[in-house]
Coordinates of C-alpha atoms and ligand atoms in Angstrom, one line a residue:
M1 CA 98.5 109.0 95.9
F2 CA 98.9 110.0 92.2
S3 CA 99.1 106.4 90.8
K4 CA 101.3 106.2 87.8
R5 CA 99.8 103.0 86.4
P6 CA 96.2 103.3 87.4
F7 CA 94.9 99.9 86.4
L8 CA 98.0 97.7 86.8
V9 CA 97.0 96.4 90.2
E10 CA 93.5 95.6 89.1
I11 CA 94.8 93.7 86.1
V12 CA 97.3 91.7 88.1
A13 CA 94.6 90.9 90.7
A14 CA 92.2 89.7 88.0
A15 CA 94.9 87.6 86.3
V16 CA 95.8 85.9 89.7
L17 CA 92.2 85.3 90.5
L18 CA 91.6 83.7 87.1
A19 CA 94.7 81.6 87.3
V20 CA 94.0 80.2 90.8
P21 CA 91.5 77.4 89.8
F22 CA 93.9 76.3 87.1
V23 CA 97.0 76.3 89.2
L24 CA 96.1 75.5 92.8
P25 CA 94.5 72.1 92.2
Y26 CA 97.9 70.9 91.0
L27 CA 99.3 72.0 94.4
D28 CA 96.7 70.0 96.2
A29 CA 95.0 73.1 97.6
A30 CA 91.6 72.4 99.0
P31 CA 89.0 74.5 97.2
N32 CA 87.1 75.1 100.4
T33 CA 90.3 76.6 101.9
V34 CA 90.7 78.9 98.9
N35 CA 87.1 80.0 99.2
R36 CA 87.5 80.8 102.9
I37 CA 90.6 82.8 102.1
L38 CA 88.6 84.9 99.7
V39 CA 85.9 85.6 102.3
W40 CA 88.6 86.5 104.9
G41 CA 90.3 88.6 102.3
L42 CA 87.1 90.5 101.4
F43 CA 86.4 91.0 105.1
G44 CA 89.9 92.3 105.6
I45 CA 89.7 94.9 102.8
G46 CA 87.4 97.1 104.8
F47 CA 89.3 96.5 107.9
D48 CA 92.5 97.5 106.2
I49 CA 90.9 100.8 105.1
L50 CA 90.1 101.4 108.7
F51 CA 93.3 100.1 110.3
G52 CA 95.9 100.2 107.7
Y53 CA 94.9 103.5 106.0
T54 CA 93.2 105.4 108.8
G55 CA 95.1 104.0 111.7
L56 CA 92.1 103.0 113.7
L57 CA 92.6 99.6 115.3
S58 CA 89.1 98.1 115.9
F59 CA 88.6 94.8 117.8
G60 CA 84.9 94.9 117.0
Q61 CA 84.7 93.8 113.3
S62 CA 83.1 90.5 114.3
A63 CA 80.0 92.5 115.3
F64 CA 79.5 93.7 111.7
Y65 CA 80.6 90.4 110.1
G66 CA 78.0 88.7 112.3
T67 CA 75.3 91.3 111.7
G68 CA 75.6 91.2 107.9
G69 CA 75.9 87.4 107.9
F70 CA 72.9 86.8 110.1
V71 CA 70.7 89.3 108.3
A72 CA 71.5 87.7 104.9
A73 CA 71.1 84.2 106.3
Y74 CA 67.8 85.0 108.0
L75 CA 66.4 86.5 104.8
L76 CA 67.5 83.5 102.8
T77 CA 66.3 80.8 105.3
R78 CA 63.6 81.8 107.7
A79 CA 62.1 84.7 105.6
G80 CA 62.3 82.6 102.4
F81 CA 63.9 85.5 100.4
P82 CA 64.9 84.0 97.1
H83 CA 67.7 86.3 95.8
V84 CA 71.1 85.5 97.3
V85 CA 73.0 88.5 96.0
L86 CA 70.2 90.9 97.1
A87 CA 70.1 89.3 100.6
L88 CA 73.9 89.8 100.8
L89 CA 73.6 93.4 99.8
I90 CA 70.8 94.0 102.4
G91 CA 73.0 92.4 105.0
M92 CA 75.8 94.7 104.0
V93 CA 73.6 97.8 104.2
V94 CA 72.3 96.8 107.7
A95 CA 75.9 96.2 108.9
A96 CA 76.9 99.6 107.5
I97 CA 74.0 101.3 109.3
V98 CA 74.9 99.5 112.5
G99 CA 78.5 100.6 111.9
Y100 CA 77.5 104.2 111.5
L101 CA 75.6 104.1 114.9
I102 CA 78.5 102.3 116.7
G103 CA 81.0 104.6 115.0
L104 CA 79.2 107.7 116.3
L105 CA 79.8 106.3 119.8
A106 CA 83.2 104.6 119.5
L107 CA 84.9 107.4 117.6
R108 CA 84.3 109.8 120.5
R109 CA 87.5 108.4 121.9
T110 CA 90.9 107.8 120.4
G111 CA 93.8 105.3 120.8
I112 CA 93.4 102.6 123.4
Y113 CA 90.0 103.9 124.6
F114 CA 88.6 103.6 121.1
A115 CA 90.0 100.0 120.9
M116 CA 88.5 99.2 124.3
I117 CA 85.1 100.4 123.2
T118 CA 85.3 98.2 120.1
V119 CA 86.2 95.2 122.3
A120 CA 83.1 95.8 124.4
I121 CA 81.0 96.2 121.3
A122 CA 82.1 92.8 120.0
E123 CA 81.3 91.2 123.3
I124 CA 77.9 92.9 123.5
F125 CA 76.9 91.7 120.0
F126 CA 78.0 88.1 120.7
F127 CA 75.9 88.1 123.9
V128 CA 72.9 89.6 122.1
E129 CA 73.1 87.1 119.2
F130 CA 73.2 84.2 121.7
N131 CA 70.6 85.3 124.1
P132 CA 67.9 88.0 123.4
L133 CA 68.1 87.4 119.6
S134 CA 68.6 83.6 119.6
E135 CA 65.1 83.1 118.2
W136 CA 66.2 84.9 115.0
T137 CA 69.8 83.9 114.9
G138 CA 69.4 80.3 116.0
G139 CA 71.6 80.9 119.0
E140 CA 74.4 78.4 119.3
N141 CA 73.1 76.4 116.4
G142 CA 73.3 79.2 113.9
L143 CA 71.1 79.3 110.9
P144 CA 71.3 76.2 108.7
G145 CA 70.1 75.9 105.1
V146 CA 71.7 79.0 103.6
P147 CA 71.4 78.5 99.8
T148 CA 74.2 79.1 97.2
P149 CA 73.6 81.6 94.4
S150 CA 72.2 80.6 91.0
F151 CA 71.4 82.9 88.1
D152 CA 68.8 82.0 85.5
L153 CA 70.1 83.4 82.2
G154 CA 67.1 82.2 80.2
F155 CA 69.0 79.7 78.0
T156 CA 70.9 78.2 81.0
T157 CA 71.2 78.5 84.7
L158 CA 74.5 79.4 86.3
K159 CA 74.9 77.5 89.6
F160 CA 77.6 78.2 92.1
T161 CA 77.4 75.3 94.6
S162 CA 80.5 74.5 96.5
G163 CA 84.3 74.0 96.1
W164 CA 85.7 75.1 92.8
S165 CA 82.1 75.6 91.5
L166 CA 81.5 78.3 94.1
Y167 CA 85.0 79.9 93.6
P168 CA 84.1 82.1 90.6
F169 CA 81.3 83.7 92.6
L170 CA 83.5 84.5 95.6
A171 CA 86.4 85.5 93.3
L172 CA 84.2 88.0 91.5
A173 CA 82.9 89.4 94.8
Y174 CA 86.5 89.8 96.0
F175 CA 87.5 91.4 92.7
I176 CA 84.7 93.9 92.9
G177 CA 85.6 94.6 96.5
I178 CA 89.2 95.2 95.7
V179 CA 88.4 97.5 92.7
I180 CA 86.1 99.6 94.9
A181 CA 88.7 99.7 97.7
L182 CA 91.5 100.8 95.3
R183 CA 89.2 103.5 94.0
I184 CA 88.5 104.7 97.5
V185 CA 92.2 104.7 98.6
R186 CA 93.2 106.6 95.5
S187 CA 90.4 109.2 95.9
P188 CA 90.7 112.4 97.9
V189 CA 88.9 110.6 100.7
G190 CA 91.6 107.9 100.7
A191 CA 94.3 110.6 100.8
I192 CA 92.7 112.3 103.8
L193 CA 92.3 108.9 105.6
T194 CA 96.1 108.4 105.3
A195 CA 96.7 111.9 106.5
I196 CA 94.5 111.1 109.6
R197 CA 96.6 108.0 110.3
E198 CA 99.8 110.0 110.1
N199 CA 98.8 113.1 112.0
P200 CA 95.1 113.7 113.0
L201 CA 95.9 117.0 114.7
R202 CA 97.4 118.4 111.5
A203 CA 94.7 116.9 109.3
A204 CA 92.2 118.9 111.3
A205 CA 94.4 122.0 111.4
V206 CA 94.6 122.2 107.6
G207 CA 90.8 122.1 107.5
H208 CA 89.5 118.5 107.3
N209 CA 86.7 117.2 109.4
V210 CA 88.7 114.3 110.9
Q211 CA 85.7 112.9 112.8
A212 CA 83.5 112.7 109.7
Y213 CA 86.3 111.0 107.7
K214 CA 87.0 108.5 110.5
L215 CA 83.3 107.7 110.6
T216 CA 83.4 107.1 106.9
A217 CA 86.2 104.6 107.2
F218 CA 84.3 102.9 110.0
V219 CA 81.2 102.5 107.9
I220 CA 83.1 101.3 104.9
A221 CA 84.8 98.6 107.1
A222 CA 81.4 97.6 108.6
A223 CA 79.9 97.3 105.1
Y224 CA 82.8 95.1 103.8
A225 CA 82.4 93.0 107.0
G226 CA 78.7 92.7 106.5
F227 CA 79.0 91.5 103.0
A228 CA 81.8 89.0 103.8
G229 CA 79.7 87.7 106.7
G230 CA 76.9 87.0 104.3
L231 CA 79.3 85.1 102.1
L232 CA 80.4 83.0 105.0
G233 CA 76.9 81.7 105.3
V234 CA 76.7 81.0 101.6
L235 CA 80.1 79.3 101.7
Q236 CA 79.3 77.0 104.6
G237 CA 75.6 76.4 103.8
F238 CA 74.7 77.7 107.3
M239 CA 75.5 80.8 109.3
P240 CA 77.7 79.8 112.2
P241 CA 77.4 81.7 115.5
D242 CA 81.1 82.0 115.8
A243 CA 81.1 84.8 113.2
F244 CA 80.2 87.0 116.1
M245 CA 82.9 85.7 118.4
F246 CA 85.7 88.0 119.5
D247 CA 88.2 85.4 118.1
T248 CA 87.0 86.4 114.6
S249 CA 88.1 90.0 115.2
G250 CA 91.4 88.8 116.6
Q251 CA 92.1 86.5 113.7
L252 CA 91.3 89.3 111.2
I253 CA 93.8 91.6 112.9
M254 CA 96.5 88.9 112.9
Q255 CA 96.0 88.0 109.3
T256 CA 96.1 91.7 108.3
A257 CA 99.4 92.1 110.3
I258 CA 100.9 89.0 108.7
G259 CA 99.9 90.0 105.2
G260 CA 100.7 93.6 105.6
R261 CA 98.5 96.5 106.7
G262 CA 97.8 99.4 104.5
T263 CA 98.1 97.3 101.3
L264 CA 94.5 96.1 100.8
F265 CA 95.8 92.7 99.7
G266 CA 97.5 92.1 103.1
P267 CA 94.5 90.4 104.7
L268 CA 94.1 88.0 101.8
V269 CA 97.8 87.1 102.0
G270 CA 97.6 86.8 105.8
A271 CA 94.5 84.6 105.5
A272 CA 96.3 82.4 102.9
V273 CA 99.2 81.9 105.3
W274 CA 96.9 81.3 108.2
L275 CA 94.6 78.8 106.6
F276 CA 97.1 76.9 104.5
L277 CA 99.4 76.6 107.5
Q278 CA 96.4 75.3 109.5
D279 CA 95.6 72.7 106.9
F280 CA 99.2 71.7 106.5
L281 CA 99.9 71.5 110.3
Q282 CA 96.6 69.9 111.3
A283 CA 95.9 67.6 108.4
T284 CA 99.3 66.7 107.0
L285 CA 101.5 66.9 110.1
K286 CA 98.7 65.9 112.5
L287 CA 99.6 68.5 115.0
G288 CA 96.1 68.9 116.3
A289 CA 95.5 72.0 118.4
A290 CA 99.3 72.5 118.7
W291 CA 99.2 74.1 115.2
K292 CA 98.5 77.4 116.9
L293 CA 101.8 77.2 118.7
V294 CA 103.6 77.1 115.3
L295 CA 101.3 79.9 114.0
G296 CA 102.2 82.0 117.1
L297 CA 105.9 81.6 116.4
V298 CA 105.4 82.5 112.7
F299 CA 103.5 85.6 113.8
V300 CA 106.1 86.7 116.2
L301 CA 108.9 86.2 113.6
L302 CA 107.0 88.0 111.0
V303 CA 106.2 91.0 113.2
C304 CA 109.8 91.1 114.4
F305 CA 111.4 90.9 110.9
L306 CA 108.8 92.2 108.6
R307 CA 107.1 95.0 110.4
Q308 CA 104.9 95.9 107.5
G309 CA 104.0 92.2 106.9
I310 CA 104.7 90.0 103.9
I311 CA 103.6 92.5 101.3
G312 CA 105.4 95.3 103.1
G313 CA 108.5 93.1 103.1
I314 CA 108.2 92.4 99.3
K315 CA 107.8 96.1 98.7
D316 CA 110.9 96.9 100.7
L317 CA 112.8 94.3 98.8
F318 CA 111.7 95.7 95.5
A319 CA 112.7 99.2 96.6
L320 CA 116.1 97.9 97.7
T321 CA 116.8 96.1 94.5
T322 CA 115.5 98.8 92.1
G323 CA 116.8 101.7 94.2
A324 CA 113.3 103.2 94.4
G325 CA 112.8 105.4 97.4
K326 CA 116.5 105.8 98.0
A327 CA 117.3 108.9 99.9
T328 CA 118.5 111.8 97.7
E329 CA 120.9 114.4 98.9
P330 CA 119.1 117.5 100.1
P331 CA 119.9 120.2 97.6
E332 CA 120.6 122.7 100.2
Q333 CA 123.8 120.8 101.2
A334 CA 125.1 121.9 97.8
A335 CA 123.2 125.1 97.2
P336 CA 121.6 127.9 99.3
V337 CA 117.9 127.5 100.0
I338 CA 116.5 130.1 97.8
A339 CA 119.4 131.8 96.2
S340 CA 118.8 130.0 92.9
A341 CA 115.0 130.0 93.2
A342 CA 113.2 131.7 90.4
P343 CA 110.8 134.4 91.6
V344 CA 107.4 133.0 92.3
A345 CA 104.2 135.0 91.8
P346 CA 102.4 135.3 95.1
M347 CA 99.5 132.8 95.6
K348 CA 96.1 134.4 95.6
P349 CA 95.0 134.5 99.2
R350 CA 91.3 134.1 100.0
H351 CA 90.6 137.8 100.8
A352 CA 91.5 138.6 97.2
V353 CA 88.7 136.4 96.2
L354 CA 86.1 137.2 98.9
G355 CA 87.2 140.7 99.8
D356 CA 84.2 142.8 100.6
Y357 CA 84.8 143.3 104.3
G358 CA 86.6 146.5 105.1
G359 CA 87.3 146.4 108.8
P360 CA 90.3 144.9 110.6
L361 CA 91.1 141.4 109.4
L362 CA 91.5 140.1 113.0
Q363 CA 90.5 141.6 116.3
A364 CA 90.9 139.9 119.6
K365 CA 89.4 141.5 122.7
G366 CA 90.2 140.7 126.3
L367 CA 91.6 137.3 125.3
T368 CA 92.5 135.3 128.4
K369 CA 93.6 131.7 128.9
R370 CA 94.0 130.0 132.2
Y371 CA 95.2 126.4 132.8
G372 CA 94.2 125.9 136.4
G373 CA 96.3 128.3 138.4
V374 CA 98.5 129.2 135.4
V375 CA 97.5 132.3 133.5
A376 CA 99.0 131.8 130.0
N377 CA 97.3 134.9 128.5
E378 CA 95.4 137.7 130.2
G379 CA 93.2 140.4 128.7
I380 CA 95.0 140.6 125.3
D381 CA 93.6 143.2 122.9
F382 CA 95.1 142.7 119.5
T383 CA 94.2 144.0 116.0
V384 CA 95.7 143.1 112.7
H385 CA 94.8 144.9 109.4
R386 CA 94.8 143.4 106.0
G387 CA 98.2 143.2 104.3
E388 CA 100.0 143.7 107.6
L389 CA 103.1 141.7 108.6
R390 CA 103.0 141.7 112.4
G391 CA 105.8 140.2 114.6
I392 CA 105.2 138.9 118.1
I393 CA 108.1 138.6 120.5
G394 CA 108.4 137.7 124.2
P395 CA 110.5 135.6 126.5
N396 CA 110.0 131.9 127.0
G397 CA 106.6 131.3 128.6
A398 CA 105.3 134.7 127.7
G399 CA 102.2 133.1 126.2
K400 CA 102.9 133.5 122.5
T401 CA 102.0 130.0 121.4
T402 CA 98.9 129.9 123.6
F403 CA 97.8 133.1 122.0
F404 CA 98.2 131.6 118.5
R405 CA 96.4 128.4 119.6
M406 CA 93.5 130.6 120.8
L407 CA 93.4 132.6 117.5
T408 CA 93.2 129.4 115.4
C409 CA 90.6 127.9 117.8
E410 CA 92.9 125.0 118.7
V411 CA 92.0 125.8 122.3
P412 CA 89.1 127.9 123.5
P413 CA 89.8 131.1 125.5
T414 CA 88.7 131.2 129.1
S415 CA 87.3 134.6 128.3
G416 CA 87.4 137.2 125.5
S417 CA 86.5 137.2 121.9
I418 CA 88.0 136.8 118.4
V419 CA 86.6 138.4 115.3
F420 CA 88.0 137.4 112.0
E421 CA 86.9 139.1 108.8
G422 CA 84.0 140.6 110.7
R423 CA 82.8 137.2 112.0
D424 CA 82.9 136.2 115.6
I425 CA 84.9 132.9 115.6
T426 CA 85.3 132.5 119.3
G427 CA 84.6 128.9 120.3
R428 CA 84.5 127.6 116.7
S429 CA 86.5 124.5 115.7
I430 CA 90.0 124.6 114.3
V431 CA 88.6 123.0 111.1
D432 CA 86.0 125.7 110.6
V433 CA 88.5 128.5 111.3
C434 CA 91.0 127.1 108.8
Q435 CA 88.1 126.8 106.3
L436 CA 87.4 130.5 106.8
G437 CA 91.0 131.3 105.9
L438 CA 92.9 131.5 109.2
T439 CA 95.6 128.9 109.8
K440 CA 99.1 128.5 111.3
S441 CA 102.4 126.7 111.0
Y442 CA 103.6 125.0 114.2
Q443 CA 106.5 125.7 116.4
V444 CA 107.3 121.9 116.4
N445 CA 106.8 120.4 112.9
Q446 CA 103.4 118.7 112.5
L447 CA 103.9 116.9 109.2
F448 CA 102.5 113.8 107.6
N449 CA 105.8 111.9 108.0
K450 CA 105.3 108.8 105.9
L451 CA 104.0 110.8 102.9
T452 CA 106.0 112.7 100.3
V453 CA 106.4 116.5 100.1
R454 CA 103.8 116.6 97.3
E455 CA 101.4 114.4 99.2
N456 CA 101.7 116.6 102.3
L457 CA 100.8 119.7 100.3
T458 CA 98.0 117.9 98.5
I459 CA 96.3 117.1 101.8
A460 CA 96.4 120.7 102.7
A461 CA 95.2 122.0 99.3
L462 CA 92.4 119.5 99.3
A463 CA 90.8 121.1 102.3
Q464 CA 90.5 124.4 100.6
L465 CA 89.4 123.0 97.3
R466 CA 86.8 120.5 98.6
G467 CA 85.7 122.0 102.0
K468 CA 85.9 120.2 105.3
F469 CA 84.1 117.1 104.3
R470 CA 83.1 115.6 101.0
L471 CA 82.2 112.0 100.2
D472 CA 83.9 111.9 96.8
A473 CA 85.3 108.4 97.5
F474 CA 85.2 107.5 93.8
A475 CA 86.8 110.7 92.5
T476 CA 90.4 110.8 91.4
L477 CA 92.9 113.4 92.6
R478 CA 93.7 114.3 89.1
N479 CA 90.2 115.4 88.5
I480 CA 90.1 117.9 91.4
G481 CA 90.2 121.2 89.5
G482 CA 93.2 123.4 90.5
L483 CA 94.8 120.9 92.8
E484 CA 98.0 120.2 90.9
E485 CA 98.5 123.9 90.2
Q486 CA 98.0 124.8 93.8
V487 CA 100.4 122.1 95.0
E488 CA 103.0 123.0 92.4
H489 CA 102.7 126.7 93.3
T490 CA 103.2 126.0 97.0
L491 CA 106.2 123.8 96.2
Q492 CA 107.8 126.7 94.4
L493 CA 106.8 129.2 97.1
V494 CA 108.6 127.2 99.8
N495 CA 111.4 126.2 97.4
L496 CA 110.8 122.5 97.6
G497 CA 110.2 122.2 93.8
A498 CA 113.3 119.9 93.5
R499 CA 112.1 117.4 96.1
P500 CA 108.4 116.8 95.5
D501 CA 108.5 113.0 95.7
T502 CA 110.8 112.8 98.7
P503 CA 109.2 111.3 101.8
V504 CA 109.2 113.7 104.7
S505 CA 111.4 111.4 106.8
Q506 CA 114.2 112.0 104.2
L507 CA 114.1 115.7 104.3
A508 CA 116.8 117.9 106.0
Y509 CA 115.6 119.9 109.0
G510 CA 115.5 123.2 107.1
E511 CA 113.4 121.6 104.4
K512 CA 111.0 120.2 107.0
R513 CA 110.5 123.7 108.4
R514 CA 109.8 125.0 104.9
L515 CA 107.3 122.2 104.4
E516 CA 105.7 123.1 107.7
I517 CA 105.1 126.6 106.4
G518 CA 104.0 125.1 103.0
L519 CA 101.3 123.1 104.7
A520 CA 99.8 126.3 106.1
L521 CA 100.3 128.1 102.8
A522 CA 98.7 125.4 100.7
S523 CA 95.2 126.2 101.9
S524 CA 95.9 129.9 100.7
P525 CA 94.8 131.5 104.0
S526 CA 93.7 135.1 104.3
L527 CA 95.7 135.3 107.5
L528 CA 98.8 133.2 108.1
L529 CA 100.2 132.7 111.5
L530 CA 103.8 131.4 111.7
D531 CA 105.0 130.1 115.1
E532 CA 108.7 130.4 115.3
P533 CA 109.5 129.6 111.6
L534 CA 113.2 130.1 112.2
A535 CA 113.4 127.8 115.3
G536 CA 116.4 125.4 115.2
M537 CA 117.9 126.8 112.0
S538 CA 121.5 127.6 111.4
P539 CA 122.5 131.3 110.9
R540 CA 122.7 130.7 107.1
E541 CA 119.3 129.0 107.0
R542 CA 117.8 131.9 109.0
V543 CA 119.0 134.5 106.5
E544 CA 117.7 132.4 103.6
T545 CA 114.4 131.7 105.3
V546 CA 113.9 135.4 106.1
R547 CA 114.2 136.0 102.4
L548 CA 111.7 133.2 101.7
L549 CA 109.3 134.7 104.3
K550 CA 109.6 138.1 102.6
S551 CA 108.6 136.6 99.3
I552 CA 105.7 134.7 100.8
A553 CA 104.5 137.9 102.6
Q554 CA 103.8 139.7 99.3
G555 CA 100.0 140.3 99.1
R556 CA 99.4 138.4 102.3
T557 CA 98.6 139.1 105.9
M558 CA 100.9 137.4 108.3
I559 CA 101.7 137.3 112.0
I560 CA 105.1 135.8 113.0
I561 CA 106.2 134.7 116.4
D562 CA 110.0 134.3 116.7
H563 CA 112.8 134.7 119.2
D564 CA 115.1 136.0 116.4
M565 CA 114.5 139.7 117.0
D566 CA 116.8 140.8 114.2
A567 CA 114.9 138.8 111.8
L568 CA 111.5 140.1 113.0
F569 CA 112.7 143.7 113.1
E570 CA 113.7 143.2 109.4
L571 CA 110.5 141.5 108.4
A572 CA 107.6 143.0 110.4
E573 CA 106.0 146.5 110.1
R574 CA 104.8 146.3 113.7
I575 CA 105.8 144.3 116.7
T576 CA 103.8 143.2 119.7
V577 CA 105.7 142.3 122.8
L578 CA 104.1 139.8 125.2
Q579 CA 105.3 139.4 128.7
E580 CA 103.8 137.1 131.4
G581 CA 100.7 136.6 129.2
R582 CA 99.9 140.3 128.6
V583 CA 100.7 142.8 125.9
L584 CA 103.6 144.8 127.2
V585 CA 104.0 147.2 124.3
E586 CA 103.2 147.4 120.6
G587 CA 105.0 149.6 117.9
T588 CA 107.2 149.8 114.9
P589 CA 110.6 147.9 115.1
D590 CA 112.3 151.2 115.8
E591 CA 109.9 152.0 118.6
I592 CA 110.4 148.6 120.1
K593 CA 114.2 148.7 119.8
G594 CA 114.3 152.0 121.8
N595 CA 111.6 151.1 124.3
A596 CA 112.8 151.2 127.8
L597 CA 110.0 148.9 129.0
V598 CA 111.1 146.3 126.6
Q599 CA 114.7 146.6 127.5
D600 CA 114.1 146.7 131.2
A601 CA 111.2 144.3 131.7
Y602 CA 111.4 142.0 128.7
L603 CA 115.2 141.8 128.4
G604 CA 116.2 143.0 131.8
G605 CA 118.6 145.3 130.1
V606 CA 120.9 142.4 129.2
H607 CA 120.4 142.8 125.4
E608 CA 120.3 146.6 125.4
V609 CA 123.3 146.9 123.2
E610 CA 122.1 144.1 120.9
L611 CA 118.8 145.8 120.4
E612 CA 120.4 149.1 119.6
A613 CA 122.7 147.6 117.1
Ligands
ATP1 P1 108.0 129.6 124.2 O1 108.7 130.9 123.7 O2 109.0 128.9 125.1 O3 107.4 128.8 123.2 P2 105.5 130.8 124.8 O4 105.6 132.3 124.9 O5 105.0 130.3 123.5 O6 106.8 130.1 125.2 P3 103.3 129.3 126.0 O7 103.8 128.0 125.4 O8 102.2 129.9 125.4 O9 104.5 130.4 126.0 O10 103.1 129.1 127.5 C1 102.6 130.2 128.4 C2 102.4 129.6 129.7 O11 101.3 128.7 129.7 C3 103.6 128.8 130.2 O12 103.7 129.0 131.6 C4 103.1 127.3 130.0 O13 103.7 126.5 130.9 C5 101.6 127.5 130.2 N1 100.9 126.5 129.4 C6 100.9 126.4 128.0 N2 100.1 125.4 127.6 C7 99.7 124.8 128.7 C8 98.8 123.6 129.0 N3 98.3 122.9 127.9 N4 98.6 123.3 130.2 C9 99.1 124.0 131.3 N5 99.9 125.1 131.1 C10 100.2 125.5 129.9

């Protein structure tokens, strides 16, 4: 995310692209094959942003490839438009607009349903190109006579015709494409796309408009596809109808998987393997159509042994030989969680900034949630004042988590209302509510598992600093004012300052729980809800985490659910007891400890002695 050598990749890419026409002819590489690889590579850059970075597997990229290609080809042939590059850009814009409209529809669903919609879209576009629009697209004949680009410089004319002469034009297009893509993936938008791939629920819960960012990725992929489609026409001298075929989408997916998804260069490498293998097996070994059998075997082997594709495999090998990414021992195995931590100044919660509202911070009235016949919460009245630390206890199934889910608008209440900082937030989205300053940590960790601790916290902090959606796809994370300070501060608050660059998967359980709290804290909420922060911890970790929670609570309003009553009695000023979805009783820890209703109804008298202790 924070790239240490920002231009290294661009420089290496430029060097390789420059070297290709001097090296590959000696290896008998056909220039036309090299040019086709570049077109597939460019097509794949956008797809990789969508699939590799955002986690959205689309089978419909041929629709945008064909759209951009045919628009550009139509302009350059039938419409007599003279400017090749401008025609390619117009094709790209049209493909992006079509992508936007299709994205609005397809992204209403997730997972397999999203994929199925994209399959249907690819088929519909293929049909439309062949039938109703055949007069414009040439139907099965395509559009012949697509010109190649030439640039009149006054003193000379630069002509890019075919083979190695066309290569510089395609290589430049690819290079510009990769530079733009690298910029996007290193921007805040790119960071959020990766977070969406890892955990869309949490990306929304920390305040990002997931749907808008997914649509952004979809449009970017469509734009790349559209431009590459136009280049296909230029490369072949005619626009072939098979650009629209479903096979095109399938080949793109396989090439990306072979090369390595989430790498940007993966589709180019995958295309090189595919096309060189095709040339070698068909032309040299004369295997004819059987070459696909060999390709299939190569694909299976690669997927089995290099799950992240060729580039992923190279990266793993590099990490193995250099020791990069090696798991480091969790510090708490040697030292207590916070015993050595220096005191950290409390982070400024939002109310300190906004603060002109004087009423209760949160007020829920008659909050009820029914799941069919199950009543999870019924008629809950609940008020929390600014600066309060409230505890919520209740037996399993009492409705505590459901109550939190309603407060953060993760689920809508069946009836009742929620007023936060004087605003009625009932029925608002989880994204909006987080943006207003109300967020929670989860009972079961909801982290961005493939990202590092710092990257996790960055995602959360970005939501507060940039709002729920901003299209700063060319900004760099370093230029987001206050980001590094906020992340650093949160790292210290949850005592993960020694492990900022450790991937989540390598953290110890207690560290993951602290990061879970850190994700909620990083957006500096006015009201922080913690759902069982002590769940699954050892007794020693509990004691240390209680101390951590005490330090976090300074100057903050918090509601904590936990089964550890001793801990809550120590932490909270007031306790609300839920039973069977209703508020049983509310009071100070001493009142709750001595309350007969709690002892009889909630604990059935079993823990009477324990409560009094
Ligand atoms: P625990 O302490 O075990 O986490 P809890 O007090 O948090 O429990 P909830 O998880 O809120 O309790 O569940 C309250 C009731 O609502 C339970 O009977 C549960 O089965 C039911 N419930 C919760 N979520 C759903 C759902 N999505 N669909 C159907 N029933 C649900």
